[in-house]
Coordinates of C-alpha atoms and ligand atoms in Angstrom, one line a residue:
M8 CA 79.2 155.9 97.1
S9 CA 76.0 154.6 98.3
E10 CA 76.5 152.5 101.5
N11 CA 75.6 149.3 99.2
N12 CA 78.5 149.9 96.9
E13 CA 81.7 148.7 98.3
K14 CA 85.4 148.5 97.0
R15 CA 87.7 145.9 98.1
E16 CA 91.5 144.9 97.6
F17 CA 92.0 141.5 96.4
Q18 CA 93.6 139.2 98.9
A19 CA 97.6 138.7 98.4
D20 CA 96.6 135.1 97.2
V21 CA 94.2 136.3 94.5
S22 CA 96.6 139.0 93.4
Q23 CA 99.3 135.9 93.0
V24 CA 97.0 134.1 91.0
L25 CA 95.9 136.8 88.7
D26 CA 99.4 137.7 88.2
I27 CA 100.5 134.5 87.4
V28 CA 97.4 134.0 85.1
T29 CA 97.6 137.3 83.2
N30 CA 101.5 137.1 82.9
S31 CA 103.1 133.8 82.4
L32 CA 100.2 130.8 82.1
Y33 CA 98.5 129.6 79.0
T34 CA 99.7 130.3 75.8
D35 CA 96.4 129.4 74.9
K36 CA 94.5 132.4 75.6
E37 CA 91.2 130.8 74.1
I38 CA 91.2 128.7 77.4
F39 CA 89.2 131.3 79.0
V40 CA 86.1 130.8 76.9
R41 CA 86.0 127.4 78.1
E42 CA 86.6 128.2 81.7
L43 CA 83.6 130.6 81.6
V44 CA 81.2 128.3 79.7
S45 CA 82.2 125.6 82.1
N46 CA 81.2 128.0 85.0
A47 CA 77.9 129.0 83.2
S48 CA 77.2 124.9 82.9
D49 CA 77.9 124.4 86.3
A50 CA 75.8 127.0 87.6
L51 CA 72.9 125.8 85.5
E52 CA 73.4 122.5 86.5
K53 CA 73.0 123.5 90.2
L54 CA 70.1 125.2 89.5
R55 CA 68.5 122.3 87.8
H56 CA 69.2 120.4 90.9
L57 CA 67.9 123.0 93.2
Q58 CA 64.9 123.3 91.5
L59 CA 63.9 119.7 92.4
T60 CA 63.8 120.6 96.2
E61 CA 63.2 124.3 96.4
K62 CA 59.7 125.7 96.2
E63 CA 60.9 129.3 95.3
V64 CA 63.3 130.3 92.7
F65 CA 64.0 133.6 91.6
D66 CA 63.0 134.1 87.6
A67 CA 61.7 130.5 87.7
E68 CA 60.6 130.7 84.0
K69 CA 64.0 131.7 82.9
E70 CA 65.3 129.1 80.3
L71 CA 68.3 127.0 81.2
E72 CA 70.5 128.3 78.2
I73 CA 73.9 129.8 77.8
H74 CA 74.1 133.0 75.5
I75 CA 77.2 134.2 74.3
D76 CA 77.4 137.4 72.4
V77 CA 80.5 138.9 70.9
D78 CA 80.6 142.4 69.6
E79 CA 83.6 143.5 67.5
E80 CA 82.8 147.0 67.6
N81 CA 82.8 147.4 71.2
K82 CA 85.6 144.7 71.9
T83 CA 83.6 142.8 74.1
F84 CA 82.6 139.0 74.9
T85 CA 79.7 138.5 76.8
I86 CA 78.7 135.1 78.5
A87 CA 75.2 134.9 80.4
D88 CA 73.4 132.0 82.0
H89 CA 70.4 131.8 84.2
G90 CA 72.0 129.8 86.6
L91 CA 72.1 129.9 90.3
G92 CA 73.7 133.3 90.4
M93 CA 75.4 134.9 93.3
T94 CA 74.6 136.8 96.4
R95 CA 76.9 139.9 97.6
D96 CA 78.5 137.4 100.0
E97 CA 79.0 134.7 97.4
L98 CA 80.6 137.3 95.0
H99 CA 82.8 138.1 97.9
E100 CA 83.6 134.8 98.7
N101 CA 83.6 133.0 95.3
I102 CA 85.5 135.6 92.9
G103 CA 86.8 137.7 95.3
T104 CA 88.8 135.4 97.8
I105 CA 90.6 132.1 97.0
A106 CA 88.0 129.8 98.8
H107 CA 88.9 126.8 96.9
S108 CA 91.5 124.6 98.5
G109 CA 92.5 123.6 94.8
S110 CA 93.5 127.1 93.9
K111 CA 95.5 127.3 97.2
Q112 CA 97.3 124.4 96.2
F113 CA 97.6 125.7 92.9
V114 CA 99.4 128.9 94.4
K115 CA 101.5 126.8 96.4
A116 CA 102.7 124.5 93.5
M117 CA 103.5 127.8 91.5
A118 CA 105.4 129.2 94.1
E119 CA 107.5 126.2 94.5
D120 CA 108.2 125.8 90.8
A121 CA 107.1 128.5 88.4
K122 CA 107.8 126.0 85.5
K123 CA 105.5 123.5 86.7
E124 CA 103.2 122.2 84.1
T125 CA 101.0 125.3 83.1
A126 CA 98.6 123.1 81.5
M127 CA 97.4 122.2 84.7
I128 CA 95.4 125.5 85.6
G129 CA 92.0 124.2 85.1
Q130 CA 92.6 121.4 87.8
F131 CA 92.8 124.2 90.2
G132 CA 89.7 126.1 90.0
V133 CA 91.6 129.3 88.6
G134 CA 88.9 129.1 85.8
F135 CA 87.1 132.4 86.4
Y136 CA 90.3 134.5 86.7
S137 CA 91.4 133.3 83.4
A138 CA 89.6 136.0 81.7
F139 CA 91.7 138.5 82.7
M140 CA 94.4 137.1 80.4
V141 CA 92.4 139.0 77.9
A142 CA 90.5 141.4 79.4
D143 CA 91.1 145.0 80.7
E144 CA 88.1 144.8 82.5
V145 CA 85.5 142.1 83.7
T146 CA 82.1 142.9 84.8
V147 CA 79.7 140.2 86.5
Y148 CA 76.1 141.3 86.5
T149 CA 74.1 138.8 88.8
H150 CA 71.2 138.0 90.8
S151 CA 71.0 135.0 93.1
W152 CA 68.4 132.3 92.9
K153 CA 67.4 133.3 96.2
T154 CA 64.2 135.6 96.0
D155 CA 65.6 138.0 98.7
G156 CA 68.8 138.2 96.7
E157 CA 70.3 141.7 95.4
H158 CA 70.6 143.0 91.9
L159 CA 74.5 143.4 91.6
K160 CA 77.3 144.4 89.5
W161 CA 81.0 143.3 90.3
T162 CA 83.5 145.1 88.3
S163 CA 87.3 144.7 88.3
D164 CA 90.5 145.3 86.2
G165 CA 92.1 141.9 87.6
K166 CA 95.0 144.0 89.2
T167 CA 94.3 145.5 92.7
G168 CA 90.7 144.8 93.7
Y169 CA 87.1 144.7 92.8
E170 CA 84.0 147.0 93.2
I171 CA 80.5 145.8 93.9
E172 CA 77.5 148.0 93.2
E173 CA 73.8 147.7 92.9
E174 CA 72.4 147.7 89.7
D175 CA 68.7 147.2 89.3
G176 CA 67.1 144.9 86.3
Q177 CA 69.1 141.9 86.8
S178 CA 67.9 138.4 86.0
R179 CA 68.7 135.4 87.7
G180 CA 71.9 134.0 86.9
C181 CA 75.5 135.7 85.7
K182 CA 76.1 137.8 82.8
I183 CA 79.7 138.2 82.4
V184 CA 81.1 140.9 80.1
V185 CA 85.0 140.7 79.2
K186 CA 86.2 144.0 77.9
L187 CA 89.0 142.6 75.6
R188 CA 92.5 144.3 75.4
E189 CA 93.4 145.4 72.2
E190 CA 95.8 142.6 71.2
Y191 CA 93.1 140.1 71.8
E192 CA 90.1 141.6 69.9
E193 CA 90.1 138.3 67.9
F194 CA 87.8 136.9 70.6
A195 CA 85.3 139.4 69.6
Q196 CA 85.0 137.7 66.3
K197 CA 82.0 135.3 65.6
D198 CA 84.0 132.9 63.7
R199 CA 86.6 132.8 66.1
I200 CA 84.4 131.9 69.1
E201 CA 82.4 129.7 67.1
T202 CA 85.5 127.5 66.3
I203 CA 86.5 127.4 69.9
L204 CA 83.1 126.6 71.2
K205 CA 82.9 123.6 68.6
T206 CA 86.3 122.5 70.2
Y207 CA 85.8 122.8 73.8
S208 CA 82.0 123.0 74.5
A209 CA 80.5 120.7 72.1
F210 CA 79.5 118.6 75.4
V211 CA 77.7 121.3 77.5
A212 CA 74.6 119.8 78.6
F213 CA 72.4 123.2 78.1
P214 CA 71.7 125.0 74.8
L215 CA 74.9 127.2 73.9
L216 CA 73.9 130.0 71.5
L217 CA 76.5 132.6 69.9
N218 CA 74.7 135.8 68.9
G219 CA 71.6 134.0 69.1
E220 CA 72.3 131.2 67.0
R221 CA 72.3 127.5 68.5
V222 CA 76.1 126.1 68.1
N223 CA 75.7 122.7 70.2
T224 CA 73.5 119.9 70.3
V225 CA 72.6 118.8 73.5
E226 CA 73.6 115.0 74.0
A227 CA 74.6 112.5 76.6
I228 CA 77.2 110.7 74.5
W229 CA 77.2 107.9 77.3
R230 CA 73.7 107.1 76.6
K231 CA 74.4 106.5 73.0
Q232 CA 75.4 103.5 71.0
K233 CA 79.2 102.8 70.8
S234 CA 79.1 103.0 67.0
E235 CA 77.6 106.4 67.2
V236 CA 80.3 108.1 68.9
T237 CA 83.8 108.8 67.3
D238 CA 87.2 108.6 68.9
E239 CA 87.3 112.5 68.5
E240 CA 84.0 112.9 70.2
Y241 CA 85.2 110.7 73.0
N242 CA 88.3 112.5 73.6
E243 CA 86.6 116.0 73.4
F244 CA 84.0 114.8 75.8
Y245 CA 86.9 113.4 78.3
K246 CA 88.6 116.8 78.1
F247 CA 85.5 118.9 78.6
T248 CA 84.0 117.0 81.4
S249 CA 87.1 116.5 83.3
K250 CA 88.8 120.0 82.3
A251 CA 91.9 117.9 81.2
F252 CA 94.5 118.6 78.7
D253 CA 95.8 115.1 78.0
E254 CA 94.2 112.6 75.6
P255 CA 92.7 109.4 77.8
S256 CA 94.6 106.5 77.5
Y257 CA 91.9 103.8 78.0
R258 CA 88.0 104.5 77.7
M259 CA 85.1 102.2 78.7
H260 CA 81.7 102.7 77.3
F261 CA 79.1 100.3 78.5
S262 CA 75.7 99.8 79.7
A263 CA 73.7 97.2 81.7
D264 CA 70.4 96.4 82.7
S265 CA 70.8 94.3 85.6
P266 CA 71.8 93.8 88.6
I267 CA 71.1 97.5 87.9
E268 CA 70.1 99.9 85.0
L269 CA 73.2 102.1 84.0
N270 CA 75.1 103.7 81.3
S271 CA 78.6 104.6 82.0
L272 CA 81.7 106.2 80.1
L273 CA 84.8 105.9 82.0
F274 CA 88.2 107.3 81.0
A275 CA 91.7 106.5 82.5
P276 CA 94.0 109.7 82.0
T277 CA 97.4 109.6 80.6
Q278 CA 98.7 112.0 82.9
N279 CA 98.8 111.3 86.6
T280 CA 98.8 114.9 88.2
E281 CA 99.4 113.5 91.6
Q282 CA 103.2 112.9 90.1
F283 CA 103.3 116.7 89.5
G284 CA 103.2 117.1 93.3
F285 CA 99.7 118.8 93.2
G286 CA 98.2 116.8 95.8
Q287 CA 95.5 114.0 95.9
M288 CA 93.3 113.9 92.8
E289 CA 89.8 114.6 93.5
A290 CA 87.1 111.9 92.5
G291 CA 86.0 112.8 89.1
V292 CA 83.3 110.4 88.0
S293 CA 79.9 112.1 87.9
L294 CA 77.0 110.7 88.9
Y295 CA 73.7 111.1 86.6
C296 CA 70.0 110.1 86.8
K297 CA 68.6 109.8 83.2
N298 CA 71.0 112.8 82.0
V299 CA 70.4 115.0 85.0
L300 CA 73.5 115.5 87.2
I301 CA 73.3 114.5 90.6
D302 CA 76.8 115.1 91.7
D303 CA 79.7 115.9 89.6
K304 CA 82.4 114.6 92.4
P305 CA 80.6 111.8 94.5
E306 CA 83.0 111.6 97.0
G307 CA 82.6 107.8 98.3
M308 CA 80.9 106.8 95.1
L309 CA 83.8 104.9 93.7
P310 CA 86.8 103.6 96.1
E311 CA 89.4 105.9 96.7
W312 CA 92.0 104.3 95.0
A313 CA 89.9 104.9 91.6
R314 CA 90.0 108.6 92.1
F315 CA 92.1 108.9 89.0
L316 CA 89.0 107.8 86.9
R317 CA 87.1 110.4 84.7
G318 CA 83.7 110.2 83.2
V319 CA 80.0 109.5 84.0
I320 CA 77.9 107.0 85.5
D321 CA 74.1 107.5 84.8
S322 CA 71.8 105.2 86.4
A323 CA 67.9 105.3 85.8
D324 CA 67.5 103.5 89.2
L325 CA 68.8 106.1 91.4
P326 CA 66.3 108.7 93.2
L327 CA 67.0 112.0 91.6
N328 CA 67.0 113.9 95.0
I329 CA 69.4 111.5 96.4
S330 CA 71.4 113.6 99.1
R331 CA 75.1 113.6 99.2
E332 CA 75.0 112.3 102.5
S333 CA 72.6 109.4 102.0
M334 CA 74.4 108.7 99.0
Q335 CA 77.6 107.0 100.3
D336 CA 75.3 104.8 102.5
S337 CA 72.9 103.9 99.7
A338 CA 73.0 100.0 98.9
L339 CA 72.2 101.2 95.2
V340 CA 75.5 103.2 95.0
K341 CA 77.6 100.1 96.3
K342 CA 76.0 98.3 93.6
L343 CA 77.0 100.7 90.9
N344 CA 80.6 100.9 92.5
R345 CA 80.7 97.0 92.3
V346 CA 79.6 96.9 88.8
V347 CA 81.4 99.5 87.3
I348 CA 85.0 99.0 89.0
K349 CA 84.6 95.1 88.2
R350 CA 83.8 95.9 84.3
F351 CA 86.6 98.6 84.2
L352 CA 89.2 96.2 85.9
K353 CA 88.2 93.3 83.4
N354 CA 88.2 95.9 80.5
L355 CA 91.7 97.1 81.4
D356 CA 92.9 93.6 81.8
S357 CA 92.0 92.8 78.2
E358 CA 93.3 96.1 77.2
S359 CA 96.7 95.0 78.7
K360 CA 96.8 91.8 76.7
D361 CA 96.1 93.7 73.6
D362 CA 98.8 96.1 73.8
P363 CA 101.0 95.3 76.6
E364 CA 103.6 97.9 75.8
K365 CA 101.1 100.7 76.0
Y366 CA 99.5 99.3 79.2
A367 CA 103.3 99.2 80.6
K368 CA 103.7 102.7 79.7
W369 CA 100.4 103.8 81.4
Y370 CA 101.2 101.6 84.5
E371 CA 104.3 103.5 85.0
N372 CA 102.2 106.6 85.9
F373 CA 99.3 104.8 87.8
S374 CA 100.9 101.7 89.5
R375 CA 100.3 103.6 92.9
F376 CA 96.6 103.7 92.4
L377 CA 96.4 100.0 91.5
K378 CA 98.6 99.1 94.4
E379 CA 96.8 101.1 96.8
G380 CA 93.6 99.4 95.7
T381 CA 95.1 95.9 95.9
V382 CA 96.0 96.7 99.7
T383 CA 92.7 98.8 100.6
D384 CA 89.9 97.1 98.1
Y385 CA 89.3 93.7 99.2
D386 CA 86.2 93.2 97.0
H387 CA 88.2 93.9 93.7
Q388 CA 91.8 92.6 95.2
E389 CA 92.3 89.7 92.8
S390 CA 91.5 91.7 89.7
L391 CA 93.6 94.5 90.8
A392 CA 96.4 92.1 91.8
K393 CA 96.1 90.8 88.1
L394 CA 97.1 94.3 86.6
L395 CA 100.1 94.5 88.6
R396 CA 103.5 94.6 86.6
F397 CA 106.8 94.1 87.7
E398 CA 110.3 92.8 86.4
T399 CA 111.5 89.3 87.3
S400 CA 114.6 87.2 87.1
M401 CA 113.2 85.9 83.7
T402 CA 112.4 89.1 82.1
E403 CA 114.7 91.2 80.1
P404 CA 115.9 94.2 82.1
G405 CA 113.0 97.1 81.6
E406 CA 110.8 94.4 80.5
V407 CA 107.6 93.7 82.7
C408 CA 105.1 91.1 83.4
G409 CA 102.3 90.3 85.7
F410 CA 101.2 87.1 88.0
E411 CA 99.3 85.4 85.1
D412 CA 102.6 85.5 83.0
Y413 CA 104.5 84.3 86.2
L414 CA 101.9 81.4 86.8
V415 CA 102.3 80.2 83.3
R416 CA 106.0 80.0 83.4
A417 CA 106.1 78.2 87.1
K418 CA 107.5 74.9 87.3
E419 CA 105.1 72.0 87.5
G420 CA 104.1 71.5 91.1
Q421 CA 105.2 74.8 92.1
D422 CA 102.7 76.4 94.3
K423 CA 104.6 79.6 95.4
I424 CA 105.3 82.6 94.0
Y425 CA 108.7 84.0 94.7
Y426 CA 109.7 87.6 95.0
L427 CA 112.6 89.9 96.1
I428 CA 112.2 93.5 97.4
I429 CA 115.4 95.2 96.2
P430 CA 116.1 98.8 95.1
D431 CA 116.9 97.5 91.5
R432 CA 117.8 94.6 89.3
K433 CA 121.8 95.1 89.6
T434 CA 121.5 94.6 93.4
A435 CA 119.2 91.6 93.1
E436 CA 121.5 89.8 90.5
A437 CA 124.8 90.7 92.5
G438 CA 123.3 89.5 96.0
P439 CA 123.5 86.0 97.3
Y440 CA 119.5 85.3 97.4
L441 CA 118.9 84.6 93.8
E442 CA 121.5 81.9 93.0
A443 CA 119.4 78.8 94.7
F444 CA 116.4 79.7 92.6
K445 CA 118.3 80.4 89.3
A446 CA 119.7 77.0 89.8
R447 CA 116.5 75.4 90.1
G448 CA 114.8 77.1 87.4
L449 CA 112.4 79.4 89.9
E450 CA 111.4 82.7 88.9
V451 CA 111.7 85.4 91.2
I452 CA 109.6 88.6 91.0
Y453 CA 111.8 92.0 91.8
F454 CA 109.7 94.5 93.4
F455 CA 111.7 98.1 93.4
D456 CA 108.9 100.3 94.7
Q457 CA 109.1 101.5 98.2
V458 CA 105.3 100.5 98.9
D459 CA 106.0 97.0 97.4
D460 CA 106.8 95.5 101.1
Y461 CA 103.4 96.9 102.4
L462 CA 101.6 95.5 99.1
V463 CA 102.7 92.1 99.5
Q464 CA 102.3 92.0 103.2
N465 CA 98.5 92.6 102.5
L466 CA 98.1 90.7 99.2
K467 CA 99.9 87.5 100.7
K468 CA 98.9 85.5 97.7
Y469 CA 97.7 85.5 94.2
K470 CA 94.9 83.1 93.4
D471 CA 96.2 79.8 95.5
N472 CA 99.8 80.8 95.1
D473 CA 101.5 82.1 98.5
L474 CA 103.8 85.0 97.8
V475 CA 107.0 84.3 99.5
S476 CA 110.2 86.4 100.0
I477 CA 113.3 84.6 99.0
D478 CA 115.3 86.2 101.8
R479 CA 113.3 84.3 104.5
S480 CA 115.0 81.5 106.3
D481 CA 111.8 79.3 106.2
V482 CA 111.7 79.4 102.2
E483 CA 111.8 75.5 101.4
L484 CA 114.2 74.6 98.5
D485 CA 114.4 71.0 97.0
D486 CA 117.3 68.9 96.4
S487 CA 117.4 68.8 92.8
V488 CA 120.7 70.9 92.7
E489 CA 123.5 68.9 93.6
A490 CA 126.2 71.5 94.7
E491 CA 129.6 71.3 93.6
G492 CA 132.7 70.7 95.3
E493 CA 133.6 69.3 98.3
A494 CA 132.0 70.7 101.5
L495 CA 133.3 70.8 105.1
E496 CA 132.6 67.9 107.1
E497 CA 129.8 68.0 109.6
S498 CA 132.1 68.2 112.6
A499 CA 134.0 71.1 110.9
V500 CA 130.8 73.0 110.4
E501 CA 129.7 72.5 113.7
T502 CA 133.1 74.0 114.9
L503 CA 132.7 76.9 112.5
T504 CA 129.0 77.7 113.2
T505 CA 129.6 77.8 117.0
F506 CA 132.7 80.0 116.4
I507 CA 130.6 82.3 114.3
S508 CA 127.5 82.2 116.7
D509 CA 129.6 82.7 120.0
Y510 CA 131.6 85.7 118.1
L511 CA 128.6 87.4 116.6
D512 CA 126.4 86.4 119.8
N513 CA 123.3 88.7 119.8
K514 CA 123.7 89.8 116.3
V515 CA 122.3 86.9 114.9
T516 CA 119.7 84.4 116.0
K517 CA 121.0 81.2 114.2
V518 CA 124.1 80.3 112.0
A519 CA 123.8 77.4 110.0
V520 CA 124.1 75.5 106.8
G521 CA 121.4 75.6 104.1
K522 CA 120.6 74.8 100.7
R523 CA 120.6 78.0 99.0
L524 CA 124.0 79.4 98.6
I525 CA 125.9 78.2 95.5
D526 CA 128.6 81.1 94.7
S527 CA 128.2 83.2 97.8
P528 CA 130.0 82.4 101.0
V529 CA 127.3 83.7 103.2
A530 CA 123.6 85.3 103.4
V531 CA 121.7 86.9 106.1
L532 CA 117.9 85.5 106.0
T533 CA 115.0 87.0 107.7
P534 CA 113.6 84.7 110.3
E535 CA 110.0 83.1 109.9
H536 CA 108.5 85.9 111.8
G537 CA 110.7 88.5 111.7
M538 CA 110.5 91.9 110.2
S539 CA 111.5 92.5 106.8
A540 CA 114.3 94.9 105.8
Q541 CA 111.8 97.3 104.0
M542 CA 109.4 97.2 106.9
R543 CA 112.2 98.0 109.2
Q544 CA 113.6 100.8 106.9
M545 CA 110.1 102.4 106.6
M546 CA 109.6 102.4 110.5
K547 CA 112.7 103.9 110.8
A548 CA 112.0 106.7 108.3
M549 CA 108.6 107.3 110.0
N550 CA 110.0 107.5 113.3
P551 CA 113.6 109.0 113.0
D552 CA 114.0 110.0 116.5
E553 CA 113.4 106.6 117.9
E554 CA 115.7 103.6 118.2
A555 CA 115.1 101.3 115.2
P556 CA 113.5 98.1 115.6
P557 CA 115.8 95.5 116.8
L558 CA 117.2 93.5 114.0
E559 CA 116.5 89.8 113.9
V560 CA 118.6 87.8 111.3
E561 CA 119.8 84.2 110.7
L562 CA 123.3 83.6 109.0
E563 CA 123.5 80.9 106.4
I564 CA 126.7 79.6 105.4
N565 CA 128.0 78.0 102.4
P566 CA 130.1 74.8 103.3
R567 CA 131.4 74.6 99.8
H568 CA 132.8 78.0 99.6
A569 CA 136.8 78.4 99.7
L570 CA 136.5 81.3 101.8
I571 CA 134.2 79.6 104.7
K572 CA 136.5 76.5 104.6
Q573 CA 139.7 78.7 105.1
L574 CA 137.8 80.5 107.9
H575 CA 137.2 77.1 109.5
D576 CA 141.0 76.3 109.1
V577 CA 141.8 79.9 110.6
Q578 CA 139.7 80.2 113.6
G579 CA 141.8 77.3 115.4
E580 CA 145.2 79.0 114.4
N581 CA 144.4 82.5 114.4
P582 CA 141.2 83.4 116.1
E583 CA 141.8 87.3 115.6
L584 CA 141.8 87.0 112.0
A585 CA 138.9 84.8 111.9
K586 CA 137.0 87.3 113.8
L587 CA 138.0 89.9 111.5
V588 CA 137.0 87.8 108.6
T589 CA 133.5 86.9 110.3
D590 CA 132.8 90.7 111.0
Q591 CA 133.5 91.3 107.5
L592 CA 131.3 88.6 106.0
F593 CA 128.5 89.4 108.1
D594 CA 128.4 93.2 107.6
G595 CA 128.9 92.3 104.0
A596 CA 125.7 90.1 103.8
M597 CA 123.9 92.7 105.8
L598 CA 124.8 95.2 103.4
T599 CA 123.4 93.3 100.6
A600 CA 120.2 92.7 102.4
G601 CA 119.9 96.5 103.0
L602 CA 120.0 96.0 106.7
L603 CA 123.5 97.5 107.7
D604 CA 122.9 100.6 109.6
D605 CA 126.6 101.8 109.9
R606 CA 129.0 101.4 107.2
K607 CA 132.1 102.9 108.4
D608 CA 133.4 99.7 110.0
L609 CA 133.4 98.0 106.9
V610 CA 135.9 100.1 105.5
T611 CA 138.4 100.2 108.2
R612 CA 138.2 96.5 108.5
N613 CA 139.0 95.9 105.1
Y614 CA 142.2 98.0 105.4
E615 CA 143.1 95.9 108.4
L616 CA 142.3 92.7 106.0
M617 CA 144.3 94.1 103.3
E618 CA 147.2 94.6 105.8
A619 CA 147.0 90.9 106.9
A620 CA 147.0 89.4 103.5
L621 CA 150.0 91.3 102.5
R622 CA 152.2 90.8 105.3
K623 CA 155.3 88.6 104.8
Ligands
ADP719 P1 85.8 126.9 90.0 O1 84.7 126.9 88.9 O2 86.6 125.8 89.6 O3 85.2 126.8 91.5 P2 86.1 129.5 89.2 O4 87.2 130.4 89.5 O5 85.9 129.3 87.8 O6 86.5 128.1 90.4 O7 84.9 130.1 89.9 C1 84.9 130.3 91.3 C2 83.6 130.3 92.0 O8 82.8 131.3 91.3 C3 82.7 128.9 91.3 O9 82.9 128.2 92.2 C4 81.2 129.5 91.5 O10 80.9 129.3 92.9 C5 81.2 131.0 91.2 N1 80.8 131.1 89.7 C6 81.9 131.3 88.7 N2 80.8 131.6 87.5 C7 79.9 131.4 87.8 C8 78.3 131.4 87.2 N3 78.3 131.7 86.0 N4 77.4 131.4 88.1 C9 77.2 131.4 89.4 N5 78.5 131.2 89.9 C10 79.6 131.2 89.4

């Protein structure tokens, strides 16, 4: 072997990917065509961009086209581009190792659960290796765009390793020859490939030729009129540009002239891949300037929470050679961001009204992004908050509504939005907090999600209405509800509250009678400046080794409740029994509030109480 020829084994993780790719993934073998076309298209796009800044490019006159040639006799599928090609080091790095973090994640995810949605492969940059699903051997002929690059040939059977040799006569770019396995010779048929190309690659931005014949028409559909584009075309465009396998749930196609000239086509997917445990989605809206790609994943162009969006933003106002670094700080890009996101949210709002059921379904998968935005994106906070959905004390179980619906139903003069953070509806309805609000006809929002506490702490109000948690002691309730039944006299209340607070001592900051209890004997409340139960729970989970923050609660008692009246009587005659009951009442109330750390006393005390009750 000459010194410039080398043989290497694949690294363990490449072998792992290859193993998965060849043996289990993809029932649709044809996907490899799309992957290779997409790589060729990327390479051309990158070259087109390079040409703007580089003076010297190898084979400068070569056309930016993609040529596919199939040969039934020899059972080969060949794809060639005059993109940026690869140097020797790049060959090692790009297709000899798994340099991309995406692929690493993929390997990890697959190792954890082999049955994970196999359709996710495209998202993890396993693209090139997909050729080995159908191939005995893959050969890559290449010359880099760099003038001092070598003429190279990379060969592999996709099993153990690969070989790189020098082979003169290469043009700029890559030519990939896929030698098909016998059972996949269909991919050497022109008709078969033509159908595949029409399905997956209709939107390649470069001329695509199959055995010398043009198969695509290059067009930027985002620059067309809406009426000129069909639903199918939109969906295929989405799948092609974002390498997605689902249908988009929403799309927004719009152009504007001011404050900035732009054409934009955005999609909201149906599947949220973050839910599959594949890590954070990458920003997926590409930035173009008059049909020329500037950046396919411009980090920081759109706000972080909007990373689920897919599509294209094209603005003629952008300087073509804007660098990635300067882009993030560019005032123009900020303006783009604001215009596009504002429009998108407005659009989504009207879609949510047109078809609330569809929106609720989509929301189930994507609520996290909107909540994240509500907390972090002050510019669009109100529009994002408008899109939040939740169950309330007035919706049917499972049915959701938004703040706007809440405000429509709000009582005259009601300027607060009431909520309760609680694990589920049943707990909300069984607990002591709701009764006073129900009795007054006040709607209460149920927040079931762990992040909701954080959400409301940041949001604080919707429009001019403060968000108020109904378990707080400072909630003001009117006197419109006349409580039934006779209450303990004031002096008796005084005796009882003193007894309870003396006994519970530092467990409560206050014991008092209030307006909220109707059917329940007691409830614990969060003091005005106290930490919510959820926040405390979160802090405990984050610092499991540290002592939990001290609890601060107030206890409200219901002077009309039989149990409270009897407790008053008993505390004089039988203080030991009264203490037992007080403990039990308090722990029960803490349990309902999600604040009870240790439940074991609850049970033993229960036995003692039963015993006392049965004693003759
Ligand atoms: P991805 O395209 O998602 O990065 P692939 O496995 O498809 O992952 O490709 C790995 C890398 O190999 C690419 O990132 C690119 O650097 C390089 N590559 C693949 N195909 C080509 C090509 N036709 N021209 C130049 N480079 C290519």
